[in-house]
Short mmCIF file of C-alpha atoms in Angstrom, two decimals:
data_model
loop_
_atom_site.label_atom_id
_atom_site.label_comp_id
_atom_site.label_asym_id
_atom_site.label_seq_id
_atom_site.Cartn_x
_atom_site.Cartn_y
_atom_site.Cartn_z
CA MET A 215 0.00 0.00 0.00
CA LEU A 216 2.89 2.38 0.71
CA ILE A 217 4.32 1.82 -2.76
CA ILE A 218 0.93 2.31 -4.36
CA SER A 219 0.31 5.54 -2.44
CA LEU A 220 3.68 6.98 -3.31
CA CYS A 221 3.37 5.87 -6.91
CA VAL A 222 0.23 7.94 -7.09
CA LEU A 223 2.30 10.96 -6.13
CA TYR A 224 5.02 10.04 -8.59
CA LEU A 225 2.99 9.23 -11.69
CA ALA A 226 -0.14 11.21 -10.98
CA SER A 227 -1.43 11.98 -14.41
CA GLN A 228 -1.18 15.51 -15.70
CA VAL A 229 -4.19 16.57 -17.68
CA HIS A 230 -3.48 19.22 -20.29
CA ALA A 231 -6.38 21.19 -21.68
CA GLY A 232 -6.14 21.85 -25.39
CA VAL A 233 -7.84 22.08 -28.78
CA ASP A 234 -7.49 20.19 -32.03
CA LEU A 235 -4.99 22.18 -34.08
CA ILE A 236 -6.03 20.49 -37.34
CA ALA A 237 -9.69 21.48 -36.96
CA SER A 238 -11.29 23.08 -40.03
CA ASP A 239 -12.16 26.77 -40.23
CA ASP A 240 -15.82 25.88 -39.61
CA GLU A 241 -15.08 24.45 -36.18
CA GLN A 242 -15.33 26.55 -33.04
CA LEU A 243 -12.42 26.05 -30.63
CA LEU A 244 -13.30 26.51 -26.95
CA ASN A 245 -11.67 26.13 -23.53
CA THR A 246 -11.77 22.48 -22.55
CA LYS A 247 -14.40 21.10 -20.19
CA VAL A 248 -13.36 17.50 -20.85
CA HIS A 249 -11.98 15.39 -18.01
CA VAL A 250 -9.82 12.35 -18.59
CA ASN A 251 -8.23 10.18 -15.92
CA VAL A 252 -6.42 6.88 -15.53
CA THR A 253 -6.84 4.31 -12.76
CA PRO A 254 -4.41 3.47 -11.33
CA PRO A 255 -2.38 6.54 -12.29
CA TYR A 256 0.85 4.50 -12.24
CA ILE A 257 2.28 1.49 -14.04
CA ILE A 258 5.29 -0.40 -12.67
CA ILE A 259 7.47 -2.28 -15.14
CA GLY A 260 7.15 -6.01 -14.62
CA LEU A 261 3.98 -5.79 -12.54
CA ALA A 262 0.71 -6.87 -14.16
CA THR A 263 -1.90 -4.15 -13.89
CA GLU A 264 -5.42 -3.58 -15.22
CA VAL A 265 -5.57 -0.01 -16.44
CA THR A 266 -8.77 2.00 -16.90
CA VAL A 267 -8.91 5.18 -18.99
CA GLN A 268 -12.08 7.20 -18.60
CA CYS A 269 -13.30 10.33 -20.33
CA THR A 270 -16.17 12.39 -18.88
CA PHE A 271 -17.98 15.48 -20.12
CA ARG A 272 -20.99 17.46 -18.91
CA ARG A 273 -22.61 19.51 -21.65
CA VAL A 274 -24.16 21.90 -19.10
CA GLU A 275 -20.62 23.11 -18.33
CA LEU A 276 -20.38 24.30 -21.94
CA PRO A 277 -23.70 26.03 -22.77
CA SER A 278 -22.53 26.95 -26.27
CA MET A 279 -22.55 23.24 -27.23
CA ILE A 280 -26.23 22.38 -27.59
CA SER A 281 -25.74 18.73 -28.55
CA ILE A 282 -23.03 16.03 -28.33
CA VAL A 283 -22.27 13.97 -31.43
CA SER A 284 -19.49 11.69 -30.22
CA LEU A 285 -16.72 10.90 -27.74
CA VAL A 286 -13.44 9.31 -28.85
CA ILE A 287 -10.42 8.10 -26.88
CA ALA A 288 -7.23 7.97 -28.95
CA ARG A 289 -3.62 7.12 -28.12
CA ALA A 290 -0.13 8.02 -29.35
CA ASN A 291 3.05 6.07 -28.61
CA GLN A 292 5.15 9.20 -28.20
CA THR A 293 4.43 12.37 -26.28
CA ASP A 294 6.68 14.45 -28.53
CA GLN A 295 4.94 15.18 -31.84
CA PRO A 296 2.33 12.50 -31.16
CA LEU A 297 0.46 10.63 -33.88
CA PHE A 298 -2.89 9.54 -32.48
CA HIS A 299 -4.87 6.39 -33.32
CA ASP A 300 -8.47 5.91 -32.19
CA LEU A 301 -9.04 3.16 -29.62
CA VAL A 302 -12.72 3.46 -28.69
CA SER A 303 -15.65 5.69 -29.60
CA ILE A 304 -19.32 6.31 -28.96
CA ASP A 305 -21.81 8.38 -30.95
CA ASP A 306 -25.37 9.57 -30.58
CA VAL A 307 -26.61 7.42 -33.47
CA ASP A 308 -26.73 4.03 -31.75
CA GLY A 309 -25.49 5.09 -28.30
CA HIS A 310 -23.12 2.10 -28.01
CA ALA A 311 -19.37 2.16 -27.29
CA HIS A 312 -17.28 0.68 -30.10
CA ASN A 313 -13.93 -1.06 -29.65
CA LEU A 314 -11.56 -0.01 -32.43
CA SER A 315 -8.46 -1.84 -31.13
CA GLN A 316 -7.72 -5.48 -30.40
CA ASP A 317 -5.55 -4.41 -27.45
CA VAL A 318 -8.54 -3.08 -25.51
CA ASN A 319 -10.35 -5.61 -23.33
CA VAL A 320 -13.47 -3.75 -22.16
CA VAL A 321 -15.28 -0.68 -23.43
CA SER A 322 -18.36 1.11 -22.12
CA GLY A 323 -19.98 4.52 -22.35
CA SER A 324 -23.04 6.64 -22.79
CA ILE A 325 -24.06 10.02 -24.19
CA ASP A 326 -26.36 12.19 -22.10
CA ASN A 327 -27.02 15.72 -23.30
CA ASN A 328 -28.69 16.56 -20.01
CA GLY A 329 -26.19 14.95 -17.68
CA GLU A 330 -22.74 13.34 -17.77
CA SER A 331 -21.43 11.61 -20.89
CA THR A 332 -18.72 8.98 -20.42
CA LEU A 333 -16.44 6.75 -22.42
CA GLN A 334 -14.23 4.12 -20.79
CA LEU A 335 -11.71 1.51 -21.87
CA LYS A 336 -9.69 -1.11 -20.03
CA PHE A 337 -6.52 -2.95 -20.91
CA ARG A 338 -4.16 -5.22 -19.02
CA TYR A 339 -0.52 -4.19 -18.82
CA PRO A 340 1.93 -5.58 -19.95
CA ASP A 341 -0.18 -7.93 -22.14
CA SER A 342 -1.38 -4.81 -23.92
CA ASN A 343 1.30 -2.14 -23.82
CA LEU A 344 -1.00 0.82 -24.35
CA THR A 345 1.21 3.32 -22.57
CA GLY A 346 1.87 6.75 -23.97
CA LEU A 347 -0.29 9.85 -24.47
CA PHE A 348 -4.08 9.51 -24.38
CA LYS A 349 -6.50 12.04 -25.83
CA CYS A 350 -10.24 12.32 -25.27
CA VAL A 351 -12.15 14.26 -27.94
CA VAL A 352 -15.76 15.42 -27.57
CA SER A 353 -17.52 16.60 -30.75
CA GLY A 354 -20.83 18.43 -31.05
CA PHE A 355 -22.66 21.43 -32.51
CA ASP A 356 -23.30 24.95 -31.30
CA GLN A 357 -26.54 26.95 -31.56
CA ILE A 358 -26.12 27.73 -35.27
CA GLY A 359 -24.97 24.27 -36.28
CA LYS A 360 -21.22 24.84 -36.40
CA PRO A 361 -18.98 21.97 -35.25
CA VAL A 362 -17.48 22.28 -31.78
CA THR A 363 -14.65 20.14 -30.43
CA GLU A 364 -13.23 19.85 -26.94
CA ASP A 365 -10.31 17.65 -25.93
CA ALA A 366 -8.01 16.80 -23.05
CA PHE A 367 -4.81 14.81 -22.71
CA ILE A 368 -3.28 12.50 -20.13
CA GLU A 369 0.15 10.87 -20.03
CA VAL A 370 0.57 7.28 -18.86
CA LEU A 371 4.17 6.04 -18.71
CA PRO A 372 5.65 3.01 -16.94
CA THR A 373 8.38 3.31 -14.32
CA SER A 374 10.85 0.86 -12.83
CA VAL A 375 10.90 -0.12 -9.16
CA THR A 376 14.38 1.42 -8.89
CA ASP A 377 13.12 4.74 -10.23
CA LEU A 378 10.17 4.52 -7.90
CA PHE A 379 12.27 4.08 -4.76
CA GLU A 380 14.65 6.82 -5.87
CA PHE A 381 11.64 9.06 -6.17
CA ILE A 382 10.39 7.99 -2.75
CA GLN A 383 13.69 9.00 -1.15
CA THR A 384 13.67 12.33 -2.97
CA ALA A 385 10.05 12.93 -2.03
CA LYS A 386 10.75 12.17 1.63
CA SER A 387 13.65 14.63 1.63
CA ASN A 388 11.54 17.28 -0.06
CA ILE A 389 8.67 16.75 2.37
CA SER A 390 11.03 16.99 5.34
CA ALA A 391 12.54 20.21 4.00
CA LEU A 392 9.06 21.60 3.33
CA GLU A 393 7.92 20.77 6.87
CA LYS A 394 10.94 22.59 8.30
CA THR A 395 10.21 25.60 6.12
CA VAL A 396 6.54 25.65 7.13
CA ASN A 397 7.44 25.33 10.83
CA GLN A 398 9.98 28.13 10.52
CA MET A 399 7.47 30.34 8.74
CA GLN A 400 4.94 29.70 11.49
CA LYS A 401 7.50 30.65 14.12
CA CYS A 402 8.23 33.82 12.17
CA ILE A 403 4.53 34.66 12.03
CA ASP A 404 4.12 33.96 15.76
CA LYS A 405 7.17 36.04 16.67
CA PHE A 406 6.12 38.84 14.34
CA VAL A 407 2.83 39.09 16.20
CA VAL A 408 4.62 39.14 19.56
CA TYR A 409 7.30 41.66 18.67
CA ASN A 410 5.00 44.04 16.86
CA LYS A 411 2.22 44.27 19.41
CA SER A 412 3.43 46.38 22.30
CA GLU A 413 0.22 45.67 24.15
CA THR A 414 1.32 42.02 24.45
CA PHE A 415 4.41 42.91 26.50
CA PRO A 416 4.05 46.60 27.38
CA SER A 417 6.89 46.48 29.89
CA LEU A 418 9.29 45.17 27.23
CA ALA A 419 8.77 48.39 25.30
CA SER A 420 8.67 50.77 28.27
CA ASP A 421 11.24 49.34 30.69
CA PHE A 422 13.97 47.97 28.40
CA TYR A 423 16.43 49.13 25.76
CA ALA A 424 16.58 46.82 22.72
CA SER A 425 19.81 45.92 20.93
CA ASP A 426 20.37 45.19 17.26
CA LEU A 427 19.99 41.57 16.19
CA PHE A 428 23.00 39.34 16.86
CA GLN A 429 23.02 35.77 15.53
CA ASP A 430 19.20 35.62 15.64
CA HIS A 431 19.09 36.90 19.22
CA ARG A 432 18.11 40.30 20.54
CA TYR A 433 19.17 41.68 23.92
CA TYR A 434 17.00 43.81 26.17
CA LEU A 435 18.72 45.93 28.83
CA THR A 436 16.56 47.12 31.71
CA LYS A 437 16.45 50.76 32.57
CA GLY A 438 17.79 51.47 36.04
CA ILE A 439 16.22 49.32 38.77
CA GLU A 440 16.41 49.70 42.54
CA ILE A 441 16.60 46.01 43.46
CA PHE A 442 18.03 43.07 41.55
CA ASN A 443 16.78 39.60 42.43
CA TYR A 444 18.21 36.80 40.28
CA THR A 445 15.16 34.53 40.49
CA GLU A 446 12.71 37.31 39.73
CA ALA A 447 14.84 38.61 36.84
CA GLN A 448 15.05 35.14 35.32
CA SER A 449 11.26 34.78 35.58
CA GLU A 450 10.74 38.17 33.94
CA CYS A 451 12.94 37.24 30.99
CA GLU A 452 11.16 33.91 30.61
CA ARG A 453 7.87 35.77 30.49
CA PHE A 454 9.16 37.37 27.29
CA GLU A 455 10.10 33.90 25.95
CA GLY A 456 13.77 34.50 26.69
CA TYR A 457 16.20 34.16 29.60
CA LEU A 458 18.81 36.11 31.55
CA LEU A 459 21.79 36.83 29.32
CA GLU A 460 23.95 33.76 28.65
CA ILE A 461 27.34 34.54 27.12
CA ASP A 462 28.52 31.64 24.97
CA SER A 463 31.35 33.17 22.95
CA GLN A 464 33.84 36.02 22.84
CA ASP A 465 31.94 37.60 19.94
CA GLU A 466 28.76 37.63 21.98
CA PHE A 467 30.63 39.06 24.99
CA LEU A 468 32.00 41.95 22.88
CA PHE A 469 28.61 42.62 21.30
CA VAL A 470 26.82 42.82 24.66
CA GLN A 471 29.64 44.78 26.27
CA ASN A 472 29.49 47.42 23.52
CA PHE A 473 25.70 47.52 23.76
CA ILE A 474 25.87 48.15 27.52
CA LEU A 475 28.56 50.83 27.19
CA LYS A 476 26.48 52.72 24.60
CA ILE A 477 23.24 52.63 26.57
CA SER A 478 23.70 52.09 30.27
CA THR A 479 24.55 54.69 32.94
CA ASN A 480 24.26 52.07 35.68
CA LYS A 481 27.13 50.62 37.64
CA SER A 482 26.35 46.89 37.34
CA VAL A 483 24.53 44.77 34.75
CA TRP A 484 23.68 41.18 35.65
CA THR A 485 23.88 38.12 33.41
CA GLY A 486 22.39 34.64 33.91
CA ALA A 487 25.56 32.73 34.85
CA THR A 488 25.82 31.35 38.39
CA ASP A 489 27.91 29.01 40.57
CA ASP A 490 25.20 28.67 43.20
CA GLY A 491 25.35 25.13 44.61
CA HIS A 492 28.63 24.35 42.83
CA GLU A 493 31.18 26.87 44.05
CA GLY A 494 33.66 27.92 41.38
CA PHE A 495 31.86 26.03 38.59
CA TRP A 496 30.04 28.66 36.53
CA VAL A 497 27.19 27.64 34.25
CA ASN A 498 24.23 29.20 32.49
CA GLN A 499 20.79 28.10 33.58
CA HIS A 500 19.22 27.86 30.13
CA ASP A 501 22.19 26.21 28.40
CA ALA A 502 24.19 24.51 31.14
CA ARG A 503 27.21 23.53 29.05
CA ALA A 504 30.39 22.79 30.96
CA GLY A 505 33.70 24.48 30.32
CA LEU A 506 32.45 27.92 29.28
CA SER A 507 35.28 30.41 29.20
CA PHE A 508 34.18 33.85 30.39
CA ASP A 509 36.12 37.07 29.93
CA TRP A 510 36.57 37.75 33.62
CA TYR A 511 38.16 40.81 35.14
CA ARG A 512 41.75 40.06 36.18
CA THR A 513 40.90 39.45 39.87
CA GLN A 514 37.72 37.49 39.13
CA PRO A 515 36.02 35.21 39.86
CA SER A 516 36.74 35.61 43.57
CA PRO A 517 35.69 32.49 45.50
CA GLY A 518 34.18 32.24 48.94
CA LEU A 519 32.59 35.68 49.19
CA GLY A 520 29.02 34.44 49.25
CA SER A 521 28.39 35.91 45.81
CA HIS A 522 27.12 33.41 43.25
CA CYS A 523 25.96 35.59 40.33
CA GLN A 524 27.80 37.25 37.47
CA CYS A 525 27.67 40.81 36.19
CA PHE A 526 29.36 43.43 34.08
CA SER A 527 30.44 46.22 36.40
CA ILE A 528 32.13 49.56 36.38
CA TRP A 529 34.22 48.18 39.27
CA TYR A 530 35.49 45.45 36.92
CA ASP A 531 36.27 47.82 34.05
CA TRP A 532 33.08 46.52 32.37
CA LYS A 533 34.35 43.00 32.22
CA LEU A 534 32.75 40.13 34.08
CA GLY A 535 32.96 39.64 37.80
CA VAL A 536 31.20 38.07 40.77
CA CYS A 537 28.12 39.86 42.14
CA TYR A 538 25.47 39.14 44.75
CA CYS A 539 22.33 37.45 43.49
CA TYR A 540 20.29 39.94 45.49
CA TYR A 541 21.21 43.61 45.39
CA ASP A 542 19.44 46.63 46.88
CA SER A 543 20.68 49.93 45.46
CA LYS A 544 19.05 51.92 48.27
CA GLN A 545 17.09 53.98 45.78
CA ARG A 546 20.11 54.74 43.62
CA PHE A 547 18.62 52.73 40.72
CA ASP A 548 22.10 51.89 39.47
CA ALA A 549 21.46 48.20 38.75
CA SER A 550 20.14 46.49 35.62
CA TYR A 551 20.11 43.14 33.82
CA VAL A 552 19.88 41.84 30.25
CA CYS A 553 17.22 39.54 28.83
CA GLU A 554 18.33 37.50 25.82
CA ILE A 555 15.44 36.65 23.50
CA PRO A 556 15.83 34.43 20.41
CA GLU A 557 14.18 35.57 17.20
CA PRO A 558 13.59 33.22 14.26
CA LYS A 559 15.02 33.78 10.81
CA CYS A 560 12.35 35.08 8.45
#
């Protein structure tokens, strides 16, 4: 069943609307309303298959054709400069389908000027190798008796099992890539809504300074605050779908350092790194990778002082040092922290 389903995707027939280019000047050429399909829409080399080709047409969809004269299904071996030969036909004289080829096993059809007209043939592959380009032609008359023709084409070509499985692998890769693209686009849409509606996070717009984008992350520096509390600051950043600043590289350190120096008039700016519970072993809470190398001030980190948080500070020449996880500025409002918020690529 998997092979059959995927074959349908691979060899799904492509119907091409068209008109008969060798029609006489008395014929009226119109946009096609003819439908032709093949069941199953795949043929695998070496696998016996009963193939059904069916042509359908509803005259009510083409009001300018007042009566149907005939339906014909023809076939050409080649799709490039095809030469068609009639296989089956039906006309309004006797109303019976006629088999015009010994390779066709079953034919059926009917003409109904008030409903749906059909013409169908069946053959068994590979006993009858009727692959190629099929054409269904509907002929009739318009209101003043001029001939009208409508036709449609469908291509039926066999494929090998090897080609089929190669296609399956390609299709799976394409589907996976498409899913990733769709998911990324959805994230972009979601983030666009968040970042462009100040009413969603009013405090993000009023209480923070925003940086430029750096490696798909944006940094938000608080305006001066009186009290810093590590736990509360982390919760606030998470509310914005981010986290307290986590420095992972020297490039990121320099970017944030320059951002702080341009904006902040405060004396200390906290990050998210901590050695609380593991003295001297500094990690980030959101991405707790071991062995991070921070650009510490020359005397830092100082162990055993009861300070387990990290900050940029004027006292450390705006490099990183150890700070208390709770700080009360005594109404000086000289403290701040940075929220790091990822933004998707759009």
